[in-house]
Coordinates of C-alpha atoms in Angstrom, one line a residue:
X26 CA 4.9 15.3 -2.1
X27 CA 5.4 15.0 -5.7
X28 CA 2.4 15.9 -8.1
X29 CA 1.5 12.3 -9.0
X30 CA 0.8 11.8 -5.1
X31 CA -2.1 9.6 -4.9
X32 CA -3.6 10.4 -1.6
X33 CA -5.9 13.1 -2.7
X34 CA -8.1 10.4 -5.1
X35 CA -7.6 7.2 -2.8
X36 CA -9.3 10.1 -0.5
X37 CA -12.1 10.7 -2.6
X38 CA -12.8 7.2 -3.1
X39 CA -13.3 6.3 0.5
X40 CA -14.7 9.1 1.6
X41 CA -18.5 8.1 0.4
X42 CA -18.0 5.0 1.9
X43 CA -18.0 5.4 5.6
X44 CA -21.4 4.1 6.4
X45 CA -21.3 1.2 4.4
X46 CA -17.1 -0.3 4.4
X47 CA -17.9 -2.1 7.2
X48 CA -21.4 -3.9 6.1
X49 CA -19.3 -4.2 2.4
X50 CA -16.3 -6.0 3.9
X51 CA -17.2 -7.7 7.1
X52 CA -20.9 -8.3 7.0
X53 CA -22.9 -11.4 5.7
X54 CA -22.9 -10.7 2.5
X55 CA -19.2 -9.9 2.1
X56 CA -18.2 -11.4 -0.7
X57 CA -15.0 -13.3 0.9
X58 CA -15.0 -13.8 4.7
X59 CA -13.2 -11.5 6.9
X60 CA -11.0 -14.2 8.2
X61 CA -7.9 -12.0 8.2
X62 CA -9.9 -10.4 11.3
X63 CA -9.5 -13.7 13.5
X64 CA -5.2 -13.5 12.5
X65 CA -5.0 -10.5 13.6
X66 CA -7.0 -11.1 16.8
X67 CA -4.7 -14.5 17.2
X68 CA -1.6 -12.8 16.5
X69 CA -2.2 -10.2 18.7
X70 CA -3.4 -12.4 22.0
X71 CA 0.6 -14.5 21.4
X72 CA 2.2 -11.4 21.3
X73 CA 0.4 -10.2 24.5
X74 CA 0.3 -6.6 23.2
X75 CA -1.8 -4.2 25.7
X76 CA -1.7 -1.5 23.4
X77 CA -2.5 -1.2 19.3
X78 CA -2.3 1.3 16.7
X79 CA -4.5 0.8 13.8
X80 CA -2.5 3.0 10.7
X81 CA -5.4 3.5 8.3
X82 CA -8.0 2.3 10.5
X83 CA -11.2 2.9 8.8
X84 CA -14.2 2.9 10.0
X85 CA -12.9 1.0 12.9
X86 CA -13.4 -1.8 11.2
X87 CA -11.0 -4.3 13.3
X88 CA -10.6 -2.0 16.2
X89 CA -13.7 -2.8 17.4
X90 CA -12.9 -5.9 17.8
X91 CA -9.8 -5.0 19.4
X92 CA -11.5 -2.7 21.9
X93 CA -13.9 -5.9 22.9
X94 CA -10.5 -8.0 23.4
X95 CA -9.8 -5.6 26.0
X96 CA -6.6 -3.7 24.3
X97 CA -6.2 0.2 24.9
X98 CA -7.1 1.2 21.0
X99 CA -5.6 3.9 19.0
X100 CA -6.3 4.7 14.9
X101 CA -5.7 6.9 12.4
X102 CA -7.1 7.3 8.6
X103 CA -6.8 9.4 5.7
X104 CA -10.3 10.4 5.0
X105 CA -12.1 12.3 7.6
X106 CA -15.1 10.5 7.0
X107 CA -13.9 7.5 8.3
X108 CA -12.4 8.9 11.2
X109 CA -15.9 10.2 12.2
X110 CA -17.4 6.6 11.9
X111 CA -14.5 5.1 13.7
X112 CA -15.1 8.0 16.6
X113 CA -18.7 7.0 16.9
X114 CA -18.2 3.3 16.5
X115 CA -15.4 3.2 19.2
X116 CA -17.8 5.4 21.4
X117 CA -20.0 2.8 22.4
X118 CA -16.3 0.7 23.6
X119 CA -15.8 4.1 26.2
X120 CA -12.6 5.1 23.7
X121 CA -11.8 8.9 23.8
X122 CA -12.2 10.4 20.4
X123 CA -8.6 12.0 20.8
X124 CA -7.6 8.4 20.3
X125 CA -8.6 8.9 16.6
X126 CA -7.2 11.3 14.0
X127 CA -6.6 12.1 10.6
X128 CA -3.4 11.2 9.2
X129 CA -1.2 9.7 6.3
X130 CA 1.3 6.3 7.2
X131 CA 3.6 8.2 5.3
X132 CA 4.4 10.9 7.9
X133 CA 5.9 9.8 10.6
X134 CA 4.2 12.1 13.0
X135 CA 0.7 10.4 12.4
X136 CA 2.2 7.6 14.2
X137 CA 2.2 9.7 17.4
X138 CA -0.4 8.5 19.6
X139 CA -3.0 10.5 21.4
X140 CA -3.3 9.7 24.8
X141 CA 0.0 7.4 24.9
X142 CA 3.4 8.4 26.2
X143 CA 5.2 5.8 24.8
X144 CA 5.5 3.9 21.4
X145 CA 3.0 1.3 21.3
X146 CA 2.8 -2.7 22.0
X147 CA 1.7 -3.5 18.3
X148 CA 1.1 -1.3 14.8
X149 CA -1.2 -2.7 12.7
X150 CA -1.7 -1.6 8.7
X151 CA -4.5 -3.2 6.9
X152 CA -6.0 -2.6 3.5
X153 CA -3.5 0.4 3.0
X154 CA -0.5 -0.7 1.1
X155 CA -1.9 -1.0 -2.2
X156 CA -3.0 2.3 -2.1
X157 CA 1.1 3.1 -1.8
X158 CA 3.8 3.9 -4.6
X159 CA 6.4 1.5 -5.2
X160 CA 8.9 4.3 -3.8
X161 CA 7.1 4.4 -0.8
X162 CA 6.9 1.5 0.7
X163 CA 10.3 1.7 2.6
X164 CA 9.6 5.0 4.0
X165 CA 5.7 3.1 4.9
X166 CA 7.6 0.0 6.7
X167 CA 9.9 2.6 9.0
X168 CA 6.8 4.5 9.9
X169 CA 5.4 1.5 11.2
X170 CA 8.7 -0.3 12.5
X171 CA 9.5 3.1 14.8
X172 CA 6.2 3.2 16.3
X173 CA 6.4 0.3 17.5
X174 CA 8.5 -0.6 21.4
X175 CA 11.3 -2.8 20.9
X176 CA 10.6 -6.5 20.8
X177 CA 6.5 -5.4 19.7
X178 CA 4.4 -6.3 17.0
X179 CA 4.0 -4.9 13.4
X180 CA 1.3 -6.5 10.8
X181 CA 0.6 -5.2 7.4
X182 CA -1.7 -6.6 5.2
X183 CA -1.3 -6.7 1.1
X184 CA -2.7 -8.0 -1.8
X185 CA -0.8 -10.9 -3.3
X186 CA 0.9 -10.5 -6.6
X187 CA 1.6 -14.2 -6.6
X188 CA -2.0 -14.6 -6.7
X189 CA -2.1 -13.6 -10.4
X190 CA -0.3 -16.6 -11.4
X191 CA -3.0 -18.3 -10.3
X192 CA -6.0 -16.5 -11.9
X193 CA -5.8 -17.0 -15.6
X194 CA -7.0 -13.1 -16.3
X195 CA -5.7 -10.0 -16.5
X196 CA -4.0 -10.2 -13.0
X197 CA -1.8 -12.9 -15.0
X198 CA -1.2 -11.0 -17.9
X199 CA 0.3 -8.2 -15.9
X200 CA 2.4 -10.1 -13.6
X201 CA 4.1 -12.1 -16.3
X202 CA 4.3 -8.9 -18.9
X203 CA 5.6 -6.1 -16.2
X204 CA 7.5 -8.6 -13.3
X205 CA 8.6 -11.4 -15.6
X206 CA 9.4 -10.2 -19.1
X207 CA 9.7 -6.8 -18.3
X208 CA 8.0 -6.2 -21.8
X209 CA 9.2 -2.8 -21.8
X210 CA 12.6 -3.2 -21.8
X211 CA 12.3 -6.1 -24.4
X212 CA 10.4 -4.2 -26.7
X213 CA 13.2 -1.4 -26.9
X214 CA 16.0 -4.1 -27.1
X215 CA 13.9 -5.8 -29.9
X216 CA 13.2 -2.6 -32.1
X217 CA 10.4 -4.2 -34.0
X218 CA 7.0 -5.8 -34.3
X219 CA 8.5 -9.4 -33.3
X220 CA 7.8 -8.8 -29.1
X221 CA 4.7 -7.0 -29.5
X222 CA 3.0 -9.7 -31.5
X223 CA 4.5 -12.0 -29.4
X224 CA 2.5 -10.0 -26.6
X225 CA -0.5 -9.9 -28.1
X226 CA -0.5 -13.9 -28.7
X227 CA 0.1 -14.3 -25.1
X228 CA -2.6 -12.0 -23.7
X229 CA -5.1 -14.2 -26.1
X230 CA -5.0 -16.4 -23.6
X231 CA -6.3 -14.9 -20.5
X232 CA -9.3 -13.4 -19.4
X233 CA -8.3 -9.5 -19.8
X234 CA -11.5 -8.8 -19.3
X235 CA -11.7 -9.8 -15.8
X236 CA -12.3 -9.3 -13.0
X237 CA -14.0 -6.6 -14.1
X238 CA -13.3 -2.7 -13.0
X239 CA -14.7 -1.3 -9.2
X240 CA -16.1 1.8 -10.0
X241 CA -17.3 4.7 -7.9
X242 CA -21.1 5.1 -6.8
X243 CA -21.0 8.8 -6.3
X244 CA -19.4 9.9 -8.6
X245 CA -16.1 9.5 -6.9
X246 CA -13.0 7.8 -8.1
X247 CA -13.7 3.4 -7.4
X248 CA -10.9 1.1 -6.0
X249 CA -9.6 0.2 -8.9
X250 CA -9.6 3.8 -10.3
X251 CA -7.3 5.1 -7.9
X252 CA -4.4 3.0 -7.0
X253 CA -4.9 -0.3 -5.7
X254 CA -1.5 -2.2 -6.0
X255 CA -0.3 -5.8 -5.5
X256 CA 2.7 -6.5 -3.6
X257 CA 5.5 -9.4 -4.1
X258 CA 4.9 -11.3 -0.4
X259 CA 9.1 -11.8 -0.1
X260 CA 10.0 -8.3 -1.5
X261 CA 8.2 -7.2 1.3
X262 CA 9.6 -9.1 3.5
X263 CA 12.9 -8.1 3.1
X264 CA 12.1 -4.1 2.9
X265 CA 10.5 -5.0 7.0
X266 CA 13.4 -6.8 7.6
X267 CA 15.8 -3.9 6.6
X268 CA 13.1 -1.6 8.4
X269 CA 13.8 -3.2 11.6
X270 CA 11.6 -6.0 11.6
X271 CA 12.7 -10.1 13.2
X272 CA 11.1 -13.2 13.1
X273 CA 9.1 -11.8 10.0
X274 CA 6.5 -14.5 8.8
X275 CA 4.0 -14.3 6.0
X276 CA 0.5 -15.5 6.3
X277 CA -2.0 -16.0 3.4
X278 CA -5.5 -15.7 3.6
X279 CA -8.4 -15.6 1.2
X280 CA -7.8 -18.7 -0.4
X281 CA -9.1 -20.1 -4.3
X282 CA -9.7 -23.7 -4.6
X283 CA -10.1 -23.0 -8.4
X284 CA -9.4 -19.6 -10.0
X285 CA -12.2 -17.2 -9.5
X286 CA -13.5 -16.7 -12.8
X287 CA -14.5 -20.5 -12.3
X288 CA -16.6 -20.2 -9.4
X289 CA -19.6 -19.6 -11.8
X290 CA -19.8 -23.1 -12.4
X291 CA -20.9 -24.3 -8.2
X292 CA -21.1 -20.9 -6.4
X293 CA -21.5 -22.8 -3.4
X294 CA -19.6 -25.5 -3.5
X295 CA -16.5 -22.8 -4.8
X296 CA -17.4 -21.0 -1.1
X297 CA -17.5 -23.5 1.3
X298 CA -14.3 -25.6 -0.4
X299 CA -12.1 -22.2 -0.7
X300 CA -12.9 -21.6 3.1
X301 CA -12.1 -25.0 3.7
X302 CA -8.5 -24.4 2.9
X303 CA -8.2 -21.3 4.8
X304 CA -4.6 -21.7 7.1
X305 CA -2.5 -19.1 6.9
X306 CA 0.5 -21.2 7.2
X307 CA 0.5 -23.5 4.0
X308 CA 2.6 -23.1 1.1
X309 CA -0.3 -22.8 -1.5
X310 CA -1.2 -19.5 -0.2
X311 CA 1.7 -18.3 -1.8
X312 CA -0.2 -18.5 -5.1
X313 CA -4.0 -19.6 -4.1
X314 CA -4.4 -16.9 -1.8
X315 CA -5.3 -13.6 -3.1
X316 CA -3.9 -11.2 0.2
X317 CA -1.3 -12.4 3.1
X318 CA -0.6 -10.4 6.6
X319 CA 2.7 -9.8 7.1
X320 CA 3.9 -10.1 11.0
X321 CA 6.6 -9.7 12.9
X322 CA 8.6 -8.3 15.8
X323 CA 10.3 -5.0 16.1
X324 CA 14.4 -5.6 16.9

């Protein structure tokens, strides 16, 4: 791997965070609901996969779920930690702990299965992708695509760049000065002070200053210290699609009835109408939404 690999620090980051991922993300006082967990279920139960693999499982965070649905579970992570919780977790479920490992979705030979002969029914990805170059993302999407059996089920989750459209901070900013303007590149075509001015007028009027930075609690690297990308929701489409992937579909979740750095104004009322919109099928999604599932079936 080159020397810019990020894996070593998005390992440090998670790896003091075992014991409480789960509690942070899926518990009562998560600060959006886990409804993705409930799309995955659903999608899964259509498909009428027997088997999953879990590529960056965590601390078996939906594969506990999985296990209680009956399906013959398999995960891997990057940080050992997690692996550990995930063993213990998925111990009380009667799952072997050879069914869990360490491993990166960029090999292709975490992918193979403990415990399973064959390629699996469905490969599921959540919460990893933004923590993957640009550059890697193709090679991410085959990894997934060819551990899958023909005519199975591949989900990846992402953040949604569209969603910075949306925000009015410094998600906007940096969608409209790297994707649209490529500010860069005008810069060096303009040669003077006339873009950068022009720049600075525009970032004037967005919140840079959220939402603010999520910083380590040990002393370790925090999730937005390492790198936590978004992801353009048809770009990805299309690199699954060339990976192998049919009948691809994109569904949002995590929706905004107002941009967040509103929300001050009726906490409550902000909660209960954004989960009010949740349906991972309408168009607003596209921008409302802040993350999106990917699914589809392996050709």
């Amino acid at each position: 791997m080159s020397t810019d690999d990020p894996e070593p620090r998005v390992r440090a980051c998670y790896a003091t965070w075992a014991q409480s991922y789960f509690a942070d993300y899926y518990g009562a006082d998560a600060p959006y609901p886990p409804v993705h967990r409930e799309i995955v279920r659903e999608e899964l139960r259509r498909s009428g996969a027997r088997s999953v693999l879990d590529a960056g499982c965590g601390p078996a965070s939906i594969l506990r779920f999985l296990a209680e649905d009956g399906l013959d579970v398999f995960g891997f992570d990057l940080t050992p930690e997690m692996v550990d919780e995930a063993r213990r977790v998925l111990a009380a479920h009667a799952v072997p702990a050879e069914r869990l490992w360490q491993g990166s979705v960029l090999q292709a030979d975490s992918f193979q299965a403990a415990g399973s002969d064959s390629r699996l029914d469905a490969v599921i990805c959540l919460g990893v992708l933004p923590h993957i170059r640009a550059q890697d993302d193709a090679q991410v999407a085959k990894n997934l695509v060819a551990a899958t059996a023909p005519g199975g089920l591949v989900m990846a989750e992402a953040r949604n760049q569209f969603f910075g459209l949306f925000t009015q901070n410094r998600f906007t900013y940096d969608f409209l000065a790297d994707e649209l303007i490529c500010a860069g590149d005008l810069q060096a075509k303009d040669g003077g002070a006339a873009v950068p001015d022009a720049l600075a007028e525009l970032r004037s009027h967005f919140r840079m200053d959220l939402p603010p930075v999520r910083k380590g609690t040990q002393g370790e690297p925090g999730y937005d210290e390492v790198l936590s990308r978004t992801h353009n929701p048809l770009l990805l489409k299309q690199q699954f699609e060339e990976a192998g992937l049919t009948d691809v579909r994109l569904l949002f979740y995590h929706y905004h009835c107002l941009p967040p750095m509103l929300a001050h104004y009726a906490p409550d009322f902000f909660r209960r109408e954004s989960l009010s919109m949740e349906n991972p099928e309408d168009w607003r999604g596209m921008f409302m939404a802040s993350a999106f599932i990917l699914t589809g079936r392996r050709r």
